[in-house]
Coordinates of C-alpha atoms and ligand atoms in Angstrom, one line a residue:
M21 CA -15.7 -1.2 -23.2
T22 CA -12.0 -1.4 -23.5
Y23 CA -9.6 0.4 -21.2
D24 CA -8.5 3.7 -22.8
V25 CA -5.0 3.9 -21.5
A26 CA -4.2 6.8 -23.8
A27 CA -7.0 8.8 -22.4
V28 CA -6.0 7.9 -18.8
R29 CA -2.4 8.9 -19.4
S30 CA -3.4 12.4 -20.8
H31 CA -4.3 13.3 -17.2
Y32 CA -0.9 12.8 -15.8
P33 CA 1.5 16.0 -16.3
A34 CA 4.5 13.9 -15.3
L35 CA 4.2 11.5 -18.3
A36 CA 5.0 14.4 -20.6
G37 CA 8.6 14.1 -19.5
G38 CA 9.0 10.9 -21.4
E39 CA 9.9 8.6 -18.6
A40 CA 8.3 5.1 -18.4
F41 CA 7.3 4.6 -14.8
F42 CA 7.5 1.2 -13.2
D43 CA 8.2 2.4 -9.6
G44 CA 4.4 2.8 -8.7
P45 CA 4.8 0.5 -5.6
G46 CA 7.0 3.1 -4.2
G47 CA 4.7 6.0 -5.2
T48 CA 2.7 6.7 -8.3
Q49 CA 2.5 9.7 -10.5
V50 CA -0.3 12.0 -9.9
P51 CA -3.2 12.9 -12.2
R52 CA -3.8 16.8 -12.7
P53 CA -7.3 16.9 -10.8
V54 CA -5.2 15.9 -7.6
V55 CA -2.4 18.6 -8.4
Q56 CA -5.3 21.3 -8.8
A57 CA -7.1 20.1 -5.6
V58 CA -3.9 20.5 -3.5
A59 CA -3.0 24.0 -5.1
G60 CA -6.7 25.1 -5.1
T61 CA -6.9 24.4 -1.3
L62 CA -3.6 26.2 -0.6
A63 CA -5.0 29.0 -2.7
G64 CA -7.9 29.3 -0.4
P65 CA -9.8 30.9 1.1
V66 CA -9.2 28.3 3.8
S67 CA -8.8 28.8 7.6
N68 CA -8.7 26.5 10.6
R69 CA -12.0 24.4 10.8
G70 CA -15.0 26.0 12.3
P71 CA -18.7 27.1 11.6
L72 CA -18.4 30.8 11.7
T73 CA -16.7 32.0 8.5
R74 CA -16.7 30.9 5.1
P75 CA -12.9 29.9 5.0
Q76 CA -13.6 27.9 8.3
R77 CA -16.3 26.0 6.7
A78 CA -14.3 25.5 3.7
A79 CA -11.7 23.6 5.7
D80 CA -14.5 21.5 7.4
Q81 CA -16.0 20.5 4.0
V82 CA -12.5 19.4 2.8
V83 CA -12.2 17.2 5.9
A84 CA -15.7 15.8 5.6
G85 CA -15.2 15.3 1.9
C86 CA -12.0 13.3 2.5
R87 CA -13.5 11.1 5.1
S88 CA -16.4 10.4 2.9
A89 CA -14.2 9.6 -0.1
L90 CA -11.8 7.3 2.0
A91 CA -14.9 5.5 3.4
D92 CA -16.2 4.7 0.0
L93 CA -12.7 3.6 -1.1
L94 CA -12.1 1.5 2.1
G95 CA -15.7 0.3 2.7
A96 CA -15.5 2.0 6.0
D97 CA -17.5 4.4 8.2
P98 CA -16.4 8.0 7.6
E99 CA -16.3 8.5 11.2
G100 CA -13.7 5.7 11.6
V101 CA -11.2 7.2 9.1
V102 CA -8.1 8.6 10.8
F103 CA -5.9 10.6 8.7
G104 CA -2.1 10.9 9.2
R105 CA 1.2 11.7 7.9
S106 CA 2.0 8.1 6.8
M107 CA 1.0 4.7 7.2
T108 CA 4.3 4.1 9.2
D109 CA 3.4 7.0 11.7
L110 CA -0.2 5.8 12.2
T111 CA 0.8 2.3 12.9
Y112 CA 3.3 3.4 15.5
D113 CA 0.5 5.4 17.1
V114 CA -2.0 2.6 17.1
A115 CA 0.6 0.1 18.3
R116 CA 1.6 2.4 21.2
V117 CA -2.1 2.8 22.3
L118 CA -3.0 -0.8 22.0
A119 CA 0.0 -2.0 23.7
R120 CA -1.1 -0.2 26.8
S121 CA -3.4 -3.1 27.5
W122 CA -0.8 -5.8 26.8
A123 CA 1.1 -7.5 29.7
P124 CA 3.9 -10.2 30.0
G125 CA 2.2 -13.4 28.7
D126 CA 0.4 -11.7 25.9
E127 CA 1.4 -12.5 22.4
V128 CA 1.6 -10.5 19.3
V129 CA 1.8 -12.0 15.8
V130 CA 3.6 -10.3 12.8
S131 CA 4.3 -11.9 9.5
R132 CA 7.5 -12.6 7.6
L133 CA 5.7 -11.3 4.4
D134 CA 5.1 -7.8 5.6
H135 CA 6.7 -4.5 4.8
D136 CA 8.5 -3.4 7.9
A137 CA 6.0 -0.7 8.7
N138 CA 3.6 -3.5 9.6
V139 CA 6.3 -5.3 11.7
R140 CA 8.7 -3.2 13.7
P141 CA 5.9 -0.9 15.2
W142 CA 4.4 -4.1 16.8
V143 CA 7.7 -5.8 17.6
Q144 CA 8.7 -2.6 19.5
A145 CA 5.4 -2.1 21.2
A146 CA 5.3 -5.7 22.3
E147 CA 8.9 -5.3 23.7
A148 CA 7.9 -2.2 25.7
A149 CA 5.0 -4.1 27.2
G150 CA 6.7 -7.5 28.0
A151 CA 4.6 -9.3 25.4
T152 CA 5.9 -12.1 23.2
V153 CA 6.4 -11.8 19.5
R154 CA 5.4 -14.7 17.3
W155 CA 6.1 -14.9 13.6
A156 CA 3.9 -16.2 10.9
D157 CA 6.0 -17.6 8.3
F158 CA 5.4 -17.7 4.5
D159 CA 6.4 -20.3 1.9
P160 CA 9.3 -18.9 0.0
E161 CA 8.9 -21.5 -2.7
T162 CA 5.3 -20.2 -3.5
A163 CA 5.4 -16.9 -2.0
E164 CA 2.2 -17.7 -0.3
L165 CA 1.0 -17.1 3.3
H166 CA -1.7 -19.6 4.0
P167 CA -4.1 -19.8 7.1
E168 CA -2.1 -22.7 8.2
H169 CA 1.0 -20.4 8.7
L170 CA -1.1 -18.2 11.1
H171 CA -2.7 -21.3 12.9
A172 CA 0.8 -22.4 13.7
V173 CA 1.4 -19.2 15.8
L174 CA -2.0 -18.3 17.3
T175 CA -2.8 -19.1 20.7
G176 CA -5.4 -18.0 23.3
R177 CA -2.9 -15.2 24.4
T178 CA -2.7 -13.7 21.1
R179 CA -3.8 -10.1 21.3
L180 CA -3.2 -8.9 17.9
V181 CA -2.3 -10.1 14.4
A182 CA -0.6 -7.8 11.8
V183 CA -0.7 -8.9 8.3
T184 CA -0.5 -7.5 4.9
A185 CA -3.3 -7.5 2.5
A186 CA -0.7 -7.6 -0.4
S187 CA 3.2 -7.9 -0.4
N188 CA 4.9 -4.7 -1.8
V189 CA 7.5 -6.8 -3.3
L190 CA 6.1 -10.3 -4.1
G191 CA 2.6 -9.0 -4.8
T192 CA 1.1 -11.9 -2.8
V193 CA -2.4 -11.2 -1.6
P194 CA -3.1 -13.7 1.3
D195 CA -6.7 -14.7 2.0
V196 CA -7.4 -11.9 4.6
P197 CA -10.9 -12.9 5.5
S198 CA -9.7 -16.5 6.5
L199 CA -6.6 -15.1 8.3
A200 CA -9.0 -12.5 10.2
A201 CA -11.7 -15.2 11.1
A202 CA -8.9 -17.4 12.7
A203 CA -7.4 -14.4 14.5
H204 CA -10.9 -13.4 15.9
D205 CA -11.4 -17.0 17.0
A206 CA -8.4 -16.6 19.0
G207 CA -9.7 -13.3 20.4
A208 CA -7.1 -11.3 18.7
L209 CA -7.6 -7.9 16.7
V210 CA -6.4 -7.9 13.2
Y211 CA -4.2 -4.9 11.7
V212 CA -4.1 -4.9 8.0
D213 CA -1.5 -3.2 5.8
G214 CA -3.6 -2.3 2.8
V215 CA -1.0 0.2 1.5
H216 CA 0.3 -1.9 -1.6
H217 CA -3.1 -3.6 -1.8
A218 CA -5.4 -0.5 -2.1
A219 CA -3.4 0.5 -5.3
H220 CA -4.5 -2.6 -7.0
A221 CA -7.7 -4.1 -5.4
L222 CA -10.7 -2.3 -4.0
P223 CA -10.3 -2.7 -0.2
D224 CA -13.3 -3.7 2.0
L225 CA -12.7 -3.1 5.8
A226 CA -16.0 -4.4 6.8
G227 CA -16.1 -7.4 4.4
S228 CA -12.3 -8.5 4.9
G229 CA -12.8 -8.9 8.7
A230 CA -9.9 -6.5 9.4
D231 CA -10.3 -4.5 12.6
F232 CA -8.0 -1.9 11.1
Y233 CA -6.9 -1.3 7.4
T234 CA -4.3 1.1 6.5
C235 CA -3.5 2.7 3.1
S236 CA -1.2 5.5 1.8
P237 CA -2.9 7.7 -0.9
Y238 CA 0.4 8.3 -2.6
K239 CA 0.5 4.7 -3.9
F240 CA -2.7 5.4 -5.9
G241 CA -2.3 8.9 -7.4
G242 CA -2.9 10.9 -4.4
P243 CA -0.5 13.1 -2.1
H244 CA 2.0 11.8 0.5
C245 CA 0.0 10.9 3.5
G246 CA -1.5 7.8 5.4
V247 CA -4.8 6.6 6.6
V248 CA -6.0 4.1 9.0
A249 CA -9.7 3.1 9.2
A250 CA -11.6 1.1 11.9
A251 CA -15.1 0.8 13.3
P252 CA -15.9 4.0 15.2
S253 CA -16.7 1.9 18.2
L254 CA -13.3 0.3 18.2
L255 CA -11.7 3.7 18.0
E256 CA -14.0 4.9 20.9
E257 CA -12.4 2.2 23.1
L258 CA -8.8 3.4 22.6
R259 CA -7.3 6.5 24.5
P260 CA -4.3 7.7 22.7
D261 CA -2.3 10.7 24.2
K262 CA -3.8 14.0 23.1
L263 CA -3.7 17.8 23.9
L264 CA -6.2 18.8 26.6
P265 CA -8.2 21.2 24.5
S266 CA -8.2 19.1 21.5
T267 CA -11.5 17.3 20.8
D268 CA -12.0 13.9 22.2
R269 CA -14.3 13.0 19.3
V270 CA -13.6 9.9 17.2
P271 CA -11.7 9.9 14.7
E272 CA -10.3 13.5 15.5
R273 CA -9.0 12.0 19.0
F274 CA -6.2 10.1 16.9
E275 CA -5.4 13.3 14.6
L276 CA -2.9 15.4 16.4
G277 CA -2.5 19.1 15.5
T278 CA -4.1 20.9 12.5
L279 CA -5.2 18.5 9.6
P280 CA -3.3 19.1 6.2
Y281 CA -6.3 20.4 4.3
E282 CA -4.6 20.5 0.9
L283 CA -3.4 16.9 1.3
M284 CA -7.1 15.9 2.3
A285 CA -8.5 17.5 -0.8
G286 CA -5.8 16.0 -2.9
T287 CA -6.8 12.5 -1.5
T288 CA -10.4 13.1 -2.4
A289 CA -9.6 14.1 -5.8
A290 CA -7.3 11.0 -6.3
I291 CA -10.4 8.8 -5.2
D292 CA -12.7 10.8 -7.4
F293 CA -10.2 10.3 -10.4
L294 CA -10.0 6.6 -9.8
A295 CA -13.8 6.3 -9.7
S296 CA -13.7 8.3 -13.0
L297 CA -12.1 5.3 -14.7
D298 CA -15.2 3.1 -14.2
P299 CA -16.4 2.1 -17.5
T300 CA -19.9 0.9 -16.2
G301 CA -21.3 4.3 -15.4
A302 CA -22.5 3.1 -12.0
A303 CA -24.4 5.6 -9.9
D304 CA -22.6 5.7 -6.5
R305 CA -19.0 6.3 -5.9
R306 CA -18.1 2.9 -4.4
A307 CA -19.6 1.0 -7.1
R308 CA -17.9 3.3 -9.7
L309 CA -14.5 2.3 -7.8
A310 CA -15.3 -1.2 -8.2
G311 CA -15.8 -0.9 -11.7
A312 CA -12.5 1.1 -12.2
Y313 CA -10.6 -1.3 -10.1
A314 CA -11.7 -4.2 -12.3
A315 CA -10.8 -2.4 -15.4
V316 CA -7.5 -1.4 -14.2
E317 CA -6.7 -4.9 -12.9
A318 CA -7.5 -6.6 -16.2
H319 CA -5.4 -3.8 -18.0
E320 CA -2.4 -4.4 -15.7
E321 CA -2.7 -8.1 -15.6
R322 CA -2.2 -8.2 -19.4
L323 CA 1.0 -6.2 -19.2
R324 CA 2.2 -8.2 -16.2
T325 CA 1.8 -11.2 -18.4
R326 CA 3.8 -9.6 -21.1
I327 CA 6.6 -8.9 -18.6
E328 CA 6.4 -12.5 -17.1
E329 CA 6.7 -14.2 -20.3
A330 CA 9.8 -12.2 -21.3
L331 CA 11.4 -13.1 -18.1
A332 CA 10.4 -16.6 -18.4
D333 CA 12.2 -16.7 -21.7
R334 CA 15.6 -15.7 -20.1
D335 CA 17.7 -18.1 -18.6
D336 CA 19.3 -15.6 -16.0
A337 CA 15.9 -14.6 -14.3
I338 CA 14.5 -15.8 -11.1
V339 CA 11.0 -14.4 -10.4
W340 CA 10.1 -14.3 -6.7
S341 CA 6.5 -13.2 -7.3
R342 CA 4.7 -16.6 -7.6
A343 CA 1.6 -16.6 -5.4
A344 CA -1.6 -17.7 -7.1
R345 CA -3.3 -14.3 -6.2
R346 CA -1.1 -11.4 -6.6
T347 CA -1.0 -7.8 -7.7
S348 CA 0.7 -6.5 -11.0
T349 CA 4.1 -6.1 -9.1
L350 CA 7.0 -8.4 -10.1
Y351 CA 10.1 -8.8 -8.0
F352 CA 13.1 -10.7 -9.7
T353 CA 16.8 -11.1 -9.8
L354 CA 19.0 -11.4 -12.8
H355 CA 22.0 -13.8 -12.4
G356 CA 25.2 -11.9 -12.0
R357 CA 23.6 -8.4 -12.0
A358 CA 23.3 -6.4 -9.0
P359 CA 19.7 -5.1 -8.6
A360 CA 21.0 -1.5 -8.1
D361 CA 23.0 -1.8 -11.3
V362 CA 19.9 -2.8 -13.3
H363 CA 18.0 0.1 -11.7
A364 CA 20.7 2.5 -12.8
A365 CA 21.0 1.1 -16.3
L366 CA 17.4 1.3 -17.0
G367 CA 17.3 4.7 -15.5
E368 CA 19.8 5.7 -18.1
R369 CA 17.0 4.9 -20.6
D370 CA 14.5 6.9 -18.7
V371 CA 12.7 3.7 -17.5
S372 CA 12.2 4.1 -13.7
I373 CA 12.1 0.8 -11.6
S374 CA 12.9 0.2 -8.0
S375 CA 15.6 -2.2 -6.6
G376 CA 16.7 -3.4 -3.1
H377 CA 14.7 -4.5 0.0
C378 CA 12.0 -1.8 -0.5
Y379 CA 11.5 -2.0 3.2
A380 CA 10.2 -5.6 2.7
W381 CA 13.0 -6.5 5.2
E382 CA 11.6 -9.8 6.5
P383 CA 10.6 -11.1 3.2
C384 CA 14.0 -10.5 1.7
Q385 CA 15.8 -12.2 4.8
R386 CA 13.3 -15.1 4.2
L387 CA 14.0 -15.4 0.6
G388 CA 17.7 -15.4 1.2
L389 CA 18.1 -11.9 -0.7
G390 CA 19.6 -10.1 2.3
E391 CA 19.9 -6.4 2.2
T392 CA 20.7 -6.3 -1.6
G393 CA 17.0 -7.6 -2.4
A394 CA 15.8 -7.7 -5.9
I395 CA 14.5 -5.9 -8.8
R396 CA 11.0 -4.5 -8.6
V397 CA 8.6 -3.6 -11.5
G398 CA 5.2 -2.4 -10.7
L399 CA 2.3 -1.4 -13.1
A400 CA 0.0 1.5 -12.6
P401 CA -3.2 2.8 -14.4
Y402 CA -1.0 4.7 -16.7
T403 CA 1.3 2.1 -17.8
D404 CA 0.9 1.2 -21.5
D405 CA 2.5 -1.2 -24.0
S406 CA 5.1 1.2 -25.1
D407 CA 6.4 1.5 -21.5
V408 CA 6.6 -2.3 -21.4
D409 CA 8.4 -2.5 -24.8
R410 CA 11.0 -0.1 -23.4
L411 CA 11.4 -2.0 -20.1
L412 CA 11.7 -5.3 -22.0
E413 CA 14.4 -3.6 -24.5
G414 CA 16.3 -2.5 -21.5
L415 CA 16.2 -5.5 -20.0
A416 CA 17.1 -7.5 -23.2
D417 CA 20.1 -5.3 -23.8
L418 CA 21.3 -6.0 -20.2
G419 CA 21.0 -9.6 -21.2
R420 CA 23.0 -9.3 -24.3
G421 CA 25.7 -7.3 -22.4
S422 CA 25.9 -10.0 -19.9
R423 CA 26.4 -12.8 -22.4
R424 CA 28.9 -10.6 -24.3
G425 CA 30.8 -10.0 -21.0
A426 CA 30.7 -13.8 -20.3
G427 CA 32.1 -14.8 -23.5
A428 CA 34.8 -12.1 -23.5
Ligands
PLP530 C1 3.2 -2.5 1.8 C2 3.6 -1.3 2.4 N1 3.2 -1.0 3.7 C3 3.5 0.2 4.4 C4 4.3 1.1 3.6 C5 4.6 2.4 4.3 O1 3.7 3.4 3.9 P1 4.0 5.0 4.4 O2 5.2 5.4 3.5 O3 2.7 5.6 4.1 O4 4.5 5.0 5.8 C6 4.6 1.0 2.4 C7 5.4 2.1 1.7 O5 6.1 1.7 0.7 C8 4.3 -0.2 1.7 O6 4.5 -0.5 0.5

């Protein structure tokens, strides 16, 4: 069955505005069921969680429903799903609690391919504990982070390896199972940033070998919040700061204050919406999600190829996204054009892209792109051929403008 992008698009209220959105890696547009779930939860009746009243039980159900949906999405145990304000926030929390057991002589590995949210919390926690930070490089020519890059910095003192499941600029999808196996052989825990990855490929906490896997629902049609999943037995071993009267149960031990029920309901709705894109009609939600991701991936890859071919035809474009396995996100520069100017010029035509370092601070330094970064174009389940036409026309007009300028 072919992917019916027109039907998919009909569920996104924001698309009625006429914008062509290529800024999904920064945050996607949201389908109507998510909007309704958020509003419906706020409309209530809903109270603080508890067993005594209907509104209390409603809140309980929202929380249980959200953990169950995220568990299906992440291949995790619902009791190991921690909900939070953002991936960045959660990563600082986990880094602080893990670092309590680090001492001078211990080592922490971060990668040059990662978004800063999976770098700085570890660097700062290591500094506070007196531990040493080691950097796993990637190959700027190929945009690949291979297991050899990790082997070069792993030692018997490595306590943690933080690595991305997909770069939010280059799209590179490293071989996380091999990286995790190497880290485990060295006795280290593995913290995987799945924020970009989960928007494009079905995550698999258990199968990937990750000890922690993070995602942010606003990257796949949900509300603005973050999640980290781990085995409940691992969470049991950790003792984060918490209030005295709040429960010590896992995963609640890590969730400070009252949970955002409306965002949790919106997250469940986002996952159910994704599952509804499954063309195979599978019986359980995880299988439907697998079918949906495969269908969306094929659709996005076809559109990505169109954009790549157009960029390959230009003599002024350098495409930095080159890894063999990568998402449908392209990061490129146009000779003589500041990324922010391209961003603004396309914005004039109601084509939304991203520009700059996109918080991929280390990758940009490694590629020699500095703080200026590059132009980022990302595809989402709602992107269609007419969006791509508009993007390519906008880029072509820039090209013509630059050649005219050069000749003048
Ligand atoms: C790959 C990646 N990791 C982490 C983050 C940070 O996520 P959050 O905004 O939930 O803190 C982002 C956000 O853009 C991202 O793209």
